[in-house]
Coordinates of C-alpha atoms in Angstrom, one line a residue:
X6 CA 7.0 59.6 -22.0
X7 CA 3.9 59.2 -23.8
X8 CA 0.2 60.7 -23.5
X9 CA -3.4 60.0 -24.3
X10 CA -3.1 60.5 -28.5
X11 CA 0.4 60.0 -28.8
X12 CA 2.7 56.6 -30.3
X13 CA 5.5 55.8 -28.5
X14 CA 8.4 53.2 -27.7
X15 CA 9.2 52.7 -23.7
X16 CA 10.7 50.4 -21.5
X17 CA 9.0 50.7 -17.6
X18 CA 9.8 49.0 -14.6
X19 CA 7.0 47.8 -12.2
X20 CA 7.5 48.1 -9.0
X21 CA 8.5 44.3 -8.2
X22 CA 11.2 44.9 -10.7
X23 CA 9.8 42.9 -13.6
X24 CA 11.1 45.2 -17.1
X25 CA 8.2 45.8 -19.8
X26 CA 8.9 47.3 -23.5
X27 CA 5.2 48.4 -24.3
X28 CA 4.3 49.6 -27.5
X29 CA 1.9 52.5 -27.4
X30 CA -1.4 51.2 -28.7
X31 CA -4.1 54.2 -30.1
X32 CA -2.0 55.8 -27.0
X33 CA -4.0 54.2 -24.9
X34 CA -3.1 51.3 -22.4
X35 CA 0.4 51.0 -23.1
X36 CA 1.3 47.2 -22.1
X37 CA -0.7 44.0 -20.5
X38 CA 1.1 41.5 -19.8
X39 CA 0.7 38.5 -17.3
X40 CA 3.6 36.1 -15.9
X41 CA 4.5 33.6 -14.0
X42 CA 6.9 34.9 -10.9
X43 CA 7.1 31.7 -9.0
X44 CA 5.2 28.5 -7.8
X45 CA 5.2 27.1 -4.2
X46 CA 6.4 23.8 -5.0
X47 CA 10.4 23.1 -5.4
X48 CA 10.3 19.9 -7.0
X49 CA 8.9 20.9 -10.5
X50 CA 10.4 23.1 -12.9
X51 CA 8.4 26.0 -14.7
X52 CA 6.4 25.4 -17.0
X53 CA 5.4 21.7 -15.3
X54 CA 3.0 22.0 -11.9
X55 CA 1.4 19.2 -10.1
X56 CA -2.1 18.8 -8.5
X57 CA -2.3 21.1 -5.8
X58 CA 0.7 23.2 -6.8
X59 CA 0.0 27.4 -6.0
X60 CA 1.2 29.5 -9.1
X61 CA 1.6 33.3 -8.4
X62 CA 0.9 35.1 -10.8
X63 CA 1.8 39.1 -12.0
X64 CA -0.3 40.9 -14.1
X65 CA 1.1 44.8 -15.4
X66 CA -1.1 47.4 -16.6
X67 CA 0.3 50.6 -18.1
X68 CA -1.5 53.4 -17.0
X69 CA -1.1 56.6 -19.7
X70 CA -1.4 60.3 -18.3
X71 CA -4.7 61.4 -17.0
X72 CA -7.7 60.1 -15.9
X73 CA -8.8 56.5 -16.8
X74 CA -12.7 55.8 -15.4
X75 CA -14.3 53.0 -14.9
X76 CA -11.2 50.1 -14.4
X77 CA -11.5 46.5 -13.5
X78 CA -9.7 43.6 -14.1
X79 CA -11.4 40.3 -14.8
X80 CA -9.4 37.2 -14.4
X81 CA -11.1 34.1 -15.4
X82 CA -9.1 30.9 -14.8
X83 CA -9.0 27.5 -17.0
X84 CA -11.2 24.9 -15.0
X85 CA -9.2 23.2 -13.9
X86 CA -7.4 26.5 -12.0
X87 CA -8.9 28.3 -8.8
X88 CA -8.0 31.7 -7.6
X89 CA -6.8 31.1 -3.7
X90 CA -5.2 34.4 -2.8
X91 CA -4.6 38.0 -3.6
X92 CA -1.2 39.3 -2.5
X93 CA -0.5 42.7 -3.6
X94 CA -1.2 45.6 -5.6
X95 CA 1.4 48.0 -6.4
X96 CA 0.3 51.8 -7.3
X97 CA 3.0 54.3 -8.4
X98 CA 2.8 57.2 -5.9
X99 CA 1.6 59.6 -8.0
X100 CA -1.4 57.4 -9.1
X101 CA -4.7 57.3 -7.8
X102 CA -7.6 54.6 -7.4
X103 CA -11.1 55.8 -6.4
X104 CA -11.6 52.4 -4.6
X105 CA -7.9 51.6 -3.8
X106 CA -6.7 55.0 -2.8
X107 CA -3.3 57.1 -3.3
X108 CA -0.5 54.8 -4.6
X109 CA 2.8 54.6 -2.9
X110 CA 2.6 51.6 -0.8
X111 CA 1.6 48.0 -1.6
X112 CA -1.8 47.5 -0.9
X113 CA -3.5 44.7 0.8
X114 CA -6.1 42.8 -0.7
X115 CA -9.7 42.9 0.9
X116 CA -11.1 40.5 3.2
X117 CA -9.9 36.4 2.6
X118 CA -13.6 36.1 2.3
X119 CA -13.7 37.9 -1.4
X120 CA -17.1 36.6 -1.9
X121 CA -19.5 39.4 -1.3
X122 CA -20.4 41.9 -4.0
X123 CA -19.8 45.8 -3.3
X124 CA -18.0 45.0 0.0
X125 CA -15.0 42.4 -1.5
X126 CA -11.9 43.6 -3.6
X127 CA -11.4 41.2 -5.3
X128 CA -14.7 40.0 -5.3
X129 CA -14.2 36.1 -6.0
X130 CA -16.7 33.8 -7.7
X131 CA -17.5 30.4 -9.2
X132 CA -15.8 28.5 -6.9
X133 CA -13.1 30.8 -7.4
X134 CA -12.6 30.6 -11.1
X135 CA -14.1 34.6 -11.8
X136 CA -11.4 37.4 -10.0
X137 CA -12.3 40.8 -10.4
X138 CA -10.5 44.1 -9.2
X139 CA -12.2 47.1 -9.4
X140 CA -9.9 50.4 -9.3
X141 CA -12.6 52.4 -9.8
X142 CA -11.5 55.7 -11.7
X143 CA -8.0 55.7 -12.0
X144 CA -5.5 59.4 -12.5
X145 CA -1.9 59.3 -13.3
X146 CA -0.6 63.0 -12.8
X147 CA 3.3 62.4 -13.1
X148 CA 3.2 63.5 -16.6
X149 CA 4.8 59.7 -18.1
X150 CA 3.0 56.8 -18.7
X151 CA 3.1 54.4 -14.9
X152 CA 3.0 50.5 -13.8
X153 CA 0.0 49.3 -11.9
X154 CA 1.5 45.3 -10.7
X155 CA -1.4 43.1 -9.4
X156 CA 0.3 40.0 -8.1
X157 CA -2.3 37.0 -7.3
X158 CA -2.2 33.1 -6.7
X159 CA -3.9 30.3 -8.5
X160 CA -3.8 26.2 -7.6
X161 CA -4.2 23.4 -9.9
X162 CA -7.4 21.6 -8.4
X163 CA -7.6 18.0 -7.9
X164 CA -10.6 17.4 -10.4
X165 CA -11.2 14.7 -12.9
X166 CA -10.3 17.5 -15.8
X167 CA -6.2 17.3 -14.4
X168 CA -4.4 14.7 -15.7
X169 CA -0.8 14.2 -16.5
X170 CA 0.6 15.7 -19.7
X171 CA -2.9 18.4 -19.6
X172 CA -1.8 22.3 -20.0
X173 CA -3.9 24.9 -18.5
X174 CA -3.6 28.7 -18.6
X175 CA -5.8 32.0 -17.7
X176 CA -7.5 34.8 -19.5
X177 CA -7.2 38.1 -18.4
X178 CA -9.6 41.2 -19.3
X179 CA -8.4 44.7 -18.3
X180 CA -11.7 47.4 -19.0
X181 CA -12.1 50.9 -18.8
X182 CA -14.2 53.4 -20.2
X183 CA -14.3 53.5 -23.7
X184 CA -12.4 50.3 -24.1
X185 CA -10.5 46.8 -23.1
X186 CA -7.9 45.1 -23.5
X187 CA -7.0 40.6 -23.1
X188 CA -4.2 39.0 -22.6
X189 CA -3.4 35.2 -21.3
X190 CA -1.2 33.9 -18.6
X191 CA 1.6 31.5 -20.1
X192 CA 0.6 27.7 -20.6
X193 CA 1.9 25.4 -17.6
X194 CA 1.7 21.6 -17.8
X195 CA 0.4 19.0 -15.0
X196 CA 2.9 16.5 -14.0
X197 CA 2.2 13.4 -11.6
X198 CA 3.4 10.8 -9.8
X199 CA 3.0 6.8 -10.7
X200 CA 4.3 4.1 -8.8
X201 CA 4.4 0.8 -8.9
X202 CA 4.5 -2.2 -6.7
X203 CA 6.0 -5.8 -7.1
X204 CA 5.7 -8.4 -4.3
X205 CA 7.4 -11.9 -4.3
X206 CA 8.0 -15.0 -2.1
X207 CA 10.3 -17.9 -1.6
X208 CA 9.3 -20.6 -2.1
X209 CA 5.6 -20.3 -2.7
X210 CA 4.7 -24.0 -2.2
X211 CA 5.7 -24.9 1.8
X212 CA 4.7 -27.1 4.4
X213 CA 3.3 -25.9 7.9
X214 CA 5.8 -24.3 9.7
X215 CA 7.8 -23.3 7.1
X216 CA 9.6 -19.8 6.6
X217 CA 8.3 -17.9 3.7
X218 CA 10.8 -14.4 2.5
X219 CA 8.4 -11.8 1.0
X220 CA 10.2 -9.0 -1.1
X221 CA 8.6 -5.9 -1.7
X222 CA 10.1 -3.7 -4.7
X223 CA 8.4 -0.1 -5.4
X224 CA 9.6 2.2 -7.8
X225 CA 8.4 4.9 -9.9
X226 CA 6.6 3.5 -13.2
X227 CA 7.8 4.9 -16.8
X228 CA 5.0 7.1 -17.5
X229 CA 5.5 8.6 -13.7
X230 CA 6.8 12.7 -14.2
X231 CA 7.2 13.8 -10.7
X232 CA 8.2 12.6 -7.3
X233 CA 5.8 11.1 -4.9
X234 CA 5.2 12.4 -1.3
X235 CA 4.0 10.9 1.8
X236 CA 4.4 7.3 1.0
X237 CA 2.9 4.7 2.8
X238 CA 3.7 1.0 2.3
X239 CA 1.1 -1.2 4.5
X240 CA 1.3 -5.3 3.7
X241 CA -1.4 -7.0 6.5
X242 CA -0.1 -10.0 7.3
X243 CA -2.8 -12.6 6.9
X244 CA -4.2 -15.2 9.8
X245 CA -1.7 -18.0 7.6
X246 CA 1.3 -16.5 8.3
X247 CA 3.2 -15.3 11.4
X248 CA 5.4 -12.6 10.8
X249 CA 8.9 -12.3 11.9
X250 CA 9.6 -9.1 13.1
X251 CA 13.5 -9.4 13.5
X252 CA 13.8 -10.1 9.9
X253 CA 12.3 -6.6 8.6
X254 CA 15.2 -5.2 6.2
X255 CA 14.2 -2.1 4.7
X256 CA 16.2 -1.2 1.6
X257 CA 16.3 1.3 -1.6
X258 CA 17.8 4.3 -2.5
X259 CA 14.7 6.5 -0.9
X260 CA 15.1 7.7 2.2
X261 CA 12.7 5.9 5.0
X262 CA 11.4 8.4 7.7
X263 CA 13.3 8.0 10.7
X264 CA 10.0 6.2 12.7
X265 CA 11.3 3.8 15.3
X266 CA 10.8 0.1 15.3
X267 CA 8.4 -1.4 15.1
X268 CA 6.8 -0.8 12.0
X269 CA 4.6 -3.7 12.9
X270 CA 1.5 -3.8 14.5
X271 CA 0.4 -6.7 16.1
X272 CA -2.6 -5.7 17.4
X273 CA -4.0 -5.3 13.4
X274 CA -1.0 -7.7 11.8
X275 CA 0.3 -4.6 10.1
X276 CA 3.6 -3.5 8.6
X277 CA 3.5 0.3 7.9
X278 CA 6.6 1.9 6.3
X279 CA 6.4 5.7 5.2
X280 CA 8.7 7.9 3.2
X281 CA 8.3 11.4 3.1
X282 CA 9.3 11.7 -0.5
X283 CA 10.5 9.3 -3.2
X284 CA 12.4 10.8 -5.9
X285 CA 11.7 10.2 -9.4
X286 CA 15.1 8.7 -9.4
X287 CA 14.7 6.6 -6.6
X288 CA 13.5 3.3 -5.4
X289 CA 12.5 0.9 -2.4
X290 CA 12.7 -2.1 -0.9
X291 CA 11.1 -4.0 1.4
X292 CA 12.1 -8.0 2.9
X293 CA 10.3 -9.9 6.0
X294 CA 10.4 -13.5 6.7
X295 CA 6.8 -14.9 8.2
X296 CA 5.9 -18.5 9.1
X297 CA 3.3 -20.5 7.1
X298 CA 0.5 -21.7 9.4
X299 CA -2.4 -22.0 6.9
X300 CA -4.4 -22.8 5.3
X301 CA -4.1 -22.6 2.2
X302 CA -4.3 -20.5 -0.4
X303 CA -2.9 -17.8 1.9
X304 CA -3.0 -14.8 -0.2
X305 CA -0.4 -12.0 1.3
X306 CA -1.1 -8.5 -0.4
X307 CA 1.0 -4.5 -0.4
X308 CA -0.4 -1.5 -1.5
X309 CA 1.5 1.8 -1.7
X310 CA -0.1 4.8 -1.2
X311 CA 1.2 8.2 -1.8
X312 CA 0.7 12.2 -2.7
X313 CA 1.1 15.1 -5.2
X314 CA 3.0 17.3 -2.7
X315 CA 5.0 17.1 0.8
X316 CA 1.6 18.1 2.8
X317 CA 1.0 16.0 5.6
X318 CA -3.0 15.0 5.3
X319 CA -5.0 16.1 7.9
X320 CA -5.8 13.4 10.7
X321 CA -7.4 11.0 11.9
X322 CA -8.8 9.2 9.3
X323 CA -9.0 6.7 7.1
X324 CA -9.1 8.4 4.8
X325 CA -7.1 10.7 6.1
X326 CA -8.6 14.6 4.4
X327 CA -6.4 16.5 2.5
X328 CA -5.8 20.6 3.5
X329 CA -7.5 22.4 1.6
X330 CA -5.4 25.4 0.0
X331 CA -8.0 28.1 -0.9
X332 CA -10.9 29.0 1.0
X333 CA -13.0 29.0 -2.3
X334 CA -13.2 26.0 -4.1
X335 CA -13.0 22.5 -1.8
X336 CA -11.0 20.7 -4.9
X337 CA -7.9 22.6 -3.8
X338 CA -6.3 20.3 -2.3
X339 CA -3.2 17.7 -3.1
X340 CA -4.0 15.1 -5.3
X341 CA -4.3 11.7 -3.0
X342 CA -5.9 8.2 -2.3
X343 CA -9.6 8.0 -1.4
X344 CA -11.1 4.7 -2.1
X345 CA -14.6 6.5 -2.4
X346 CA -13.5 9.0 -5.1
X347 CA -14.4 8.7 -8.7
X348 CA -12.2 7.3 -11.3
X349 CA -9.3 9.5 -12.2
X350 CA -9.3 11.5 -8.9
X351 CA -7.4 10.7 -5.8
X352 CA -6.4 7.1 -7.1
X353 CA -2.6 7.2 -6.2
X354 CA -2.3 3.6 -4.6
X355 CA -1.4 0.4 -6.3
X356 CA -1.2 -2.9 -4.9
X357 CA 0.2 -6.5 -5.4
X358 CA -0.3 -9.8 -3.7
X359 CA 1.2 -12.8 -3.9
X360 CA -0.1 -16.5 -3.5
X361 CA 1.2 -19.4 -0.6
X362 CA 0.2 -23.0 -0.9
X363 CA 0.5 -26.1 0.8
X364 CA 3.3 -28.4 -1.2
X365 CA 1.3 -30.9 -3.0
X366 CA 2.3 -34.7 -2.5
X367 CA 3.2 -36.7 -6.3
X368 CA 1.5 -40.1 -7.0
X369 CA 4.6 -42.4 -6.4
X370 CA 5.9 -40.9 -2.7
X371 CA 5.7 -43.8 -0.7
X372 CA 4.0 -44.1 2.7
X373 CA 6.8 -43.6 5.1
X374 CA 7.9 -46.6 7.5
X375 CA 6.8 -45.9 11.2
X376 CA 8.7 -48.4 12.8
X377 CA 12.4 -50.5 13.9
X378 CA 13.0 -53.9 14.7
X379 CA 11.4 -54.3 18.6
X380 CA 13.3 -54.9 21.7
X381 CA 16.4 -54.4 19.2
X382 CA 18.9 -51.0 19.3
X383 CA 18.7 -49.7 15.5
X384 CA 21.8 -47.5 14.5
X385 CA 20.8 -44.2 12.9
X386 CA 22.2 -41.6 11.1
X387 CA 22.6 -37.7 12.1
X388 CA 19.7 -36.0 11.3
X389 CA 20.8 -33.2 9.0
X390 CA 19.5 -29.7 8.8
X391 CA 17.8 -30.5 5.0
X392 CA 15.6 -33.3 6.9
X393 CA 15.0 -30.8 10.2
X394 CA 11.4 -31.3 11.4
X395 CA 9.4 -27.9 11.8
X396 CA 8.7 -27.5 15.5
X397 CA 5.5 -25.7 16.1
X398 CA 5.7 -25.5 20.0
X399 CA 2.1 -25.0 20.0
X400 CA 0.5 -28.2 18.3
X401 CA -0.2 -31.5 20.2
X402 CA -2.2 -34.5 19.7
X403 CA -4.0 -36.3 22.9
X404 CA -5.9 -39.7 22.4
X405 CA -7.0 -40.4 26.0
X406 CA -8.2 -44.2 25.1
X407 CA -4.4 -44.6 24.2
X408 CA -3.6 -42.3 27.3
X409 CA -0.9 -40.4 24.5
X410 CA 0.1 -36.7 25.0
X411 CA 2.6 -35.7 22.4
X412 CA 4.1 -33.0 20.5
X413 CA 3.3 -32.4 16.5
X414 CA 6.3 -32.0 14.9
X415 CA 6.4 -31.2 10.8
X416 CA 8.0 -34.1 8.3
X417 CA 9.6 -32.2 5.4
X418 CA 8.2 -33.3 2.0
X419 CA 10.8 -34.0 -0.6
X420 CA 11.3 -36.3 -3.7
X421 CA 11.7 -39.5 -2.2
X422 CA 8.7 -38.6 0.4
X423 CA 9.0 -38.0 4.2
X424 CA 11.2 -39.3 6.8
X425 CA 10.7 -39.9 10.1
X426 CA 14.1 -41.8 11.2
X427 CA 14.2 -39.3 13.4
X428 CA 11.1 -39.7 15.1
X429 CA 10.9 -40.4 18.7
X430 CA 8.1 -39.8 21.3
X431 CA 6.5 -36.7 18.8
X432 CA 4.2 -37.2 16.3
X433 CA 4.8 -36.2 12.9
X434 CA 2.8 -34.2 10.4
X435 CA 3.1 -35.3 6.8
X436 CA 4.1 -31.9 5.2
X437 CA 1.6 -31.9 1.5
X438 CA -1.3 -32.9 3.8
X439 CA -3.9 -30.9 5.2
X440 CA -2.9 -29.3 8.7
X441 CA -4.8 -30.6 11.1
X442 CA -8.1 -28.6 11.7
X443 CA -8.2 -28.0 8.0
X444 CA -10.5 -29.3 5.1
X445 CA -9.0 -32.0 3.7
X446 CA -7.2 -35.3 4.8
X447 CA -4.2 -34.6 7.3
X448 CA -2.1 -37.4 8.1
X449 CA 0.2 -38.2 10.9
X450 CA 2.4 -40.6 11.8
X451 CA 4.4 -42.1 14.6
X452 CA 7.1 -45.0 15.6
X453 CA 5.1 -48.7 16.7
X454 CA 8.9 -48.6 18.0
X455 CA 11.7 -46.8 18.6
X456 CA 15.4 -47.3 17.2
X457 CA 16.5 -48.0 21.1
X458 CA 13.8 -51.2 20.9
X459 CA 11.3 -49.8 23.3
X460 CA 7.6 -48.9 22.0
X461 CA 6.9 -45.8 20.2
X462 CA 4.3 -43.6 20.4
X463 CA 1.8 -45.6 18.3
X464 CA 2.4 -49.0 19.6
X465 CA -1.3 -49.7 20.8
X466 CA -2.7 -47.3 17.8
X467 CA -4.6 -50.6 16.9
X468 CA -6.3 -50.8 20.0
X469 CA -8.4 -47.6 19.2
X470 CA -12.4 -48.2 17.9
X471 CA -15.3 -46.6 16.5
X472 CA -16.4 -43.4 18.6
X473 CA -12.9 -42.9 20.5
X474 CA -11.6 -39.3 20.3
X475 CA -8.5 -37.6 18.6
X476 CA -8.0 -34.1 20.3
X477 CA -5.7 -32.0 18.2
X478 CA -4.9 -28.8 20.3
X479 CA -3.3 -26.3 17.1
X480 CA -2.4 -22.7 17.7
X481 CA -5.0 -22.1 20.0
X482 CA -7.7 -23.8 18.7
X483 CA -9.2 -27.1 20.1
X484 CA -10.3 -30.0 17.3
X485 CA -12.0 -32.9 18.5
X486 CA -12.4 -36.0 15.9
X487 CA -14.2 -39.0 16.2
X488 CA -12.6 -42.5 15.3
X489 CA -15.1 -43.9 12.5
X490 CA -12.3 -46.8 10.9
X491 CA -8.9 -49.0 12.0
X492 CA -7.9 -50.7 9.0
X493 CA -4.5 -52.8 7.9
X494 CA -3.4 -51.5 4.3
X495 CA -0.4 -52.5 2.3
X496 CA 2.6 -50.6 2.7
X497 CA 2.2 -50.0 -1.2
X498 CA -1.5 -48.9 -0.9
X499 CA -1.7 -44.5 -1.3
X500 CA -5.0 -44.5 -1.0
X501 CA -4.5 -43.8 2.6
X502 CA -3.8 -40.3 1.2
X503 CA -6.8 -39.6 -0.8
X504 CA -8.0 -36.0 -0.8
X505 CA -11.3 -35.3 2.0
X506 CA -13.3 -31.7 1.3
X507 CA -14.3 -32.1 4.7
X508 CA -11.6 -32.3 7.9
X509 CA -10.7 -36.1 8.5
X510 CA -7.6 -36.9 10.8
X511 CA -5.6 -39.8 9.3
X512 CA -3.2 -42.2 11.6
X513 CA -1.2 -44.3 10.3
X514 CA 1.9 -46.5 12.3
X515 CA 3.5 -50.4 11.4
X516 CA 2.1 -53.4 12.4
X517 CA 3.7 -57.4 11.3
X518 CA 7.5 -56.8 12.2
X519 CA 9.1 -59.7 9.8
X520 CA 11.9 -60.8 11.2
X521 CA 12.7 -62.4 8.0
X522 CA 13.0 -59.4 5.9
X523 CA 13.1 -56.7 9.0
X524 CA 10.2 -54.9 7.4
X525 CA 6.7 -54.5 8.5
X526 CA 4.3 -56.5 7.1
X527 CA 1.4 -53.8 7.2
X528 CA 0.6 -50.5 8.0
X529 CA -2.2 -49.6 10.4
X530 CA -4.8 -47.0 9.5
X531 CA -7.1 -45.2 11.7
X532 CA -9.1 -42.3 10.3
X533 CA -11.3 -40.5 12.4
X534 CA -13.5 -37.0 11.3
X535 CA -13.4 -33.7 12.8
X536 CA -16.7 -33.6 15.8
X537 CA -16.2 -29.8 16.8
X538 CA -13.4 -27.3 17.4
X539 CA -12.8 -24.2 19.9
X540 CA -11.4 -21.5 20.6
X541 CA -10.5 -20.9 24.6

């Protein structure tokens, strides 16, 4: 035991079982220590915390025999710290407080208010970063020196002064009459999450119609230090591509939440994947197939968002609000994505896009021949799946001088060029051309005549003049074109394939079967300009 004017050596228990050894200072306050008992969040390890994370904290006094007047204690917080909570205050029994009253019992903080001066124990200011208890005058009659325990709770606010790898810690000031004593809370660091996002396709370069596989990879990035909560993957499919919903694989060692198909909305062209938590250790993967409609460039982005800590954000949004943790201070809150905040604060997204053209035709593909021998039966090969025209359902051409309804089917673009052996009452669309409706010069072609002998599709495609129409009805939308040239080129002649910044429609067939050489003399070109278009 020791007393007011005496040295001693003592070990004393508080009464949440934490052991001091105080040395007896001028035989006054004995010990003042503050520690760390415990943090609310499970995933980091003392001394690391993460935005939002609620420290409690334990701060012993030793209280020598007799009276002490006039005790407060005055915790002011690093900045980037708040005070959110007082949870108890342990008296010995035979220890009194003139504002606190007879020890014995934990004691209650005052109201969760804790703002207003002479009516508020603690009273709480700046934004919570200023605590202060007032005991009032304080007697310890048992004779030995006695533990007063103030246990308390602090968050790390989401501010710009946080940032991974920054420490913070806490003075503490513990007056009484005549003196005072300080002493500082131990030094935790700030740890965050940092992921990143890759996005692919393949191929890249594909003709109307063709199926595109996007992969998404996400995975924590080397500088990340903690796990990432409430992840949100959303890739919106743009007005080029049709996605395929069937073909969503979702992949990774994270766990996905267990939302039901589908993940797509179609009513926004949105695929939305969460996670509630991806590990440090862990990654994702995403894969979806989608059609290429154009036109091009069709740029397909991700972004991933995510938060500090497993607390659902408050809905509706966007942007969804955070909970806010402490009634004092309105940065207490988990550490997010809010594309209005400033630079360093709530930034956890990150995006990548990728890039889908049109493939491009080389200067020596030859214009394709549109035409067998008439009135004879031509043998043909089986069409194999590498040379499979794209079937579009949806796309037609009608030219009512010609009185021709037909189907647009897609001619796959390779090395040698297109072909359309295969060609019978459709249309084809030269794949590396513009689609029809687009800027640019989009080509199609059809048979003068068919491998059976009888007349193809474009067997009177001469007969059209300046002012007859083209309709081209093409997912939904209506284009009308005007014929403004009919022309016989050489079969050798590209020019038929020049580039147009504007929409032109180019038609091209045979003409001049030689019998001689059982090739057509001529091809013949029709090009007519885009009048209007609409949508029903």
């Amino acid at each position: 035991p020791g007393s007011p004017g005496a040295l001693a050596n003592n070990v004393i228990t508080s009464a949440t079982g934490t052991t001091y050894n105080p040395t007896v200072d001028f035989g006054f306050v004995s010990v003042f220590a503050k520690t760390i008992v415990a943090t609310d969040a499970t995933h980091t390890t003392d001394p690391t915390v993460t935005i939002g994370e609620i420290i409690t904290y334990e701060v012993a006094m030793v209280i020598p025999t007799g009276p002490l007047n006039a005790v407060t204690l005055v915790d002011t917080p690093q900045a980037g710290l708040a005070f959110v909570d007082c949870l108890t205050i342990n008296i010995p029994s035979n220890v009194s407080s003139s504002t606190f009253g007879p020890g014995g019992t934990p004691i209650a903080c005052d109201s969760s208010d804790g703002t207003t001066p002479g009516l508020n124990n603690p009273l709480v200011e700046n934004n919570g970063g200023r605590i202060t208890f007032d005991f009032g005058d304080i007697n310890n009659t048992a004779g030995a020196n006695q533990v007063i325990t103030v246990q308390y709770t602090l968050i790390v606010l989401d501010i710009l002064g946080n940032q991974d790898g920054d420490t913070l810690t806490n003075d503490v000031t513990w007056t009484y009459q005549g003196g005072s004593r300080n002493t500082q809370a131990p030094l935790v660091e700030i740890v965050e999450p940092e992921l990143e996002i890759n996005k692919s396709a393949s191929p890249t370069t594909v003709s109307v119609g063709g199926t595109v596989t996007f992969t998404i990879d996400l995975n924590h990035a080397a500088i990340s230090s903690a796990d990432a909560f409430d992840v949100v993957v959303r890739d919106q499919i743009p007005s080029g591509l049709t996605f395929l919903p069937a073909t969503l694989v979702i992949g990774g060692t994270a766990t996905v939440n267990p939302q039901p198909p589908p993940y797509y909305d179609s009513a926004t062209n949105t695929v939305t994947i969460a996670w509630d938590v991806i590990r440090l250790s862990e990654t994702a993967t995403i894969t979806f197939d989608a059609t290429y409609v154009g036109p091009p460039p069709v740029v397909n982005s991700s972004s991933a968002e995510w938060t500090s800590l497993e607390i659902d954000p408050q809905l509706p949004g966007p942007p969804p609000v955070p909970v806010q943790r402490s009634p004092y201070n309105p940065a207490a809150t988990e550490r997010w994505y809010d594309p209005a905040a400033p630079a360093g604060v709530n930034n956890y997204v990150v995006s990548d896009s990728v890039t889908i053209n049109a493939g491009a035709i080389a200067p020596e593909v030859r214009i394709p021949e549109t035409g067998f021998a008439p009135g004879i039966r031509s043998e043909i090969p089986a069409q194999t799946a590498e040379n499979a025209y794209a079937q579009y359902g949806n796309v037609s051409i009608r030219i009512p001088a010609l009185r021709l309804d037909a189907p647009i089917v897609g001619i796959p673009l390779d090395q040698d060029g297109w072909d359309v052996t295969w060609l019978w009452n459709q249309v084809g669309y030269l794949a590396g051309t513009a689609f029809p409706g687009w800027d640019g010069n989009s080509v199609l072609t059809s048979h003068v005549y068919l491998p059976n002998g009888l007349p193809g599709p474009f067997v009177n495609l001469k007969q059209l003049k300046w002012g007859d129409r083209v309709i081209v009805e093409s997912f939904g939308t209506r284009y009308v074109y005007e014929v403004r040239d009919s022309s016989l080129m050489d079969p050798e002649d590209t020019a038929i394939m020049r580039h147009e910044e504007s929409p032109w429609l180019t038609l091209i067939t045979c003409q001049g079967y030689d019998e001689f050489s059982d090739t057509y003399r001529w091809r013949r070109v029709v090009r007519a300009v885009l009048i209007e278009s609409s949508t029903p």
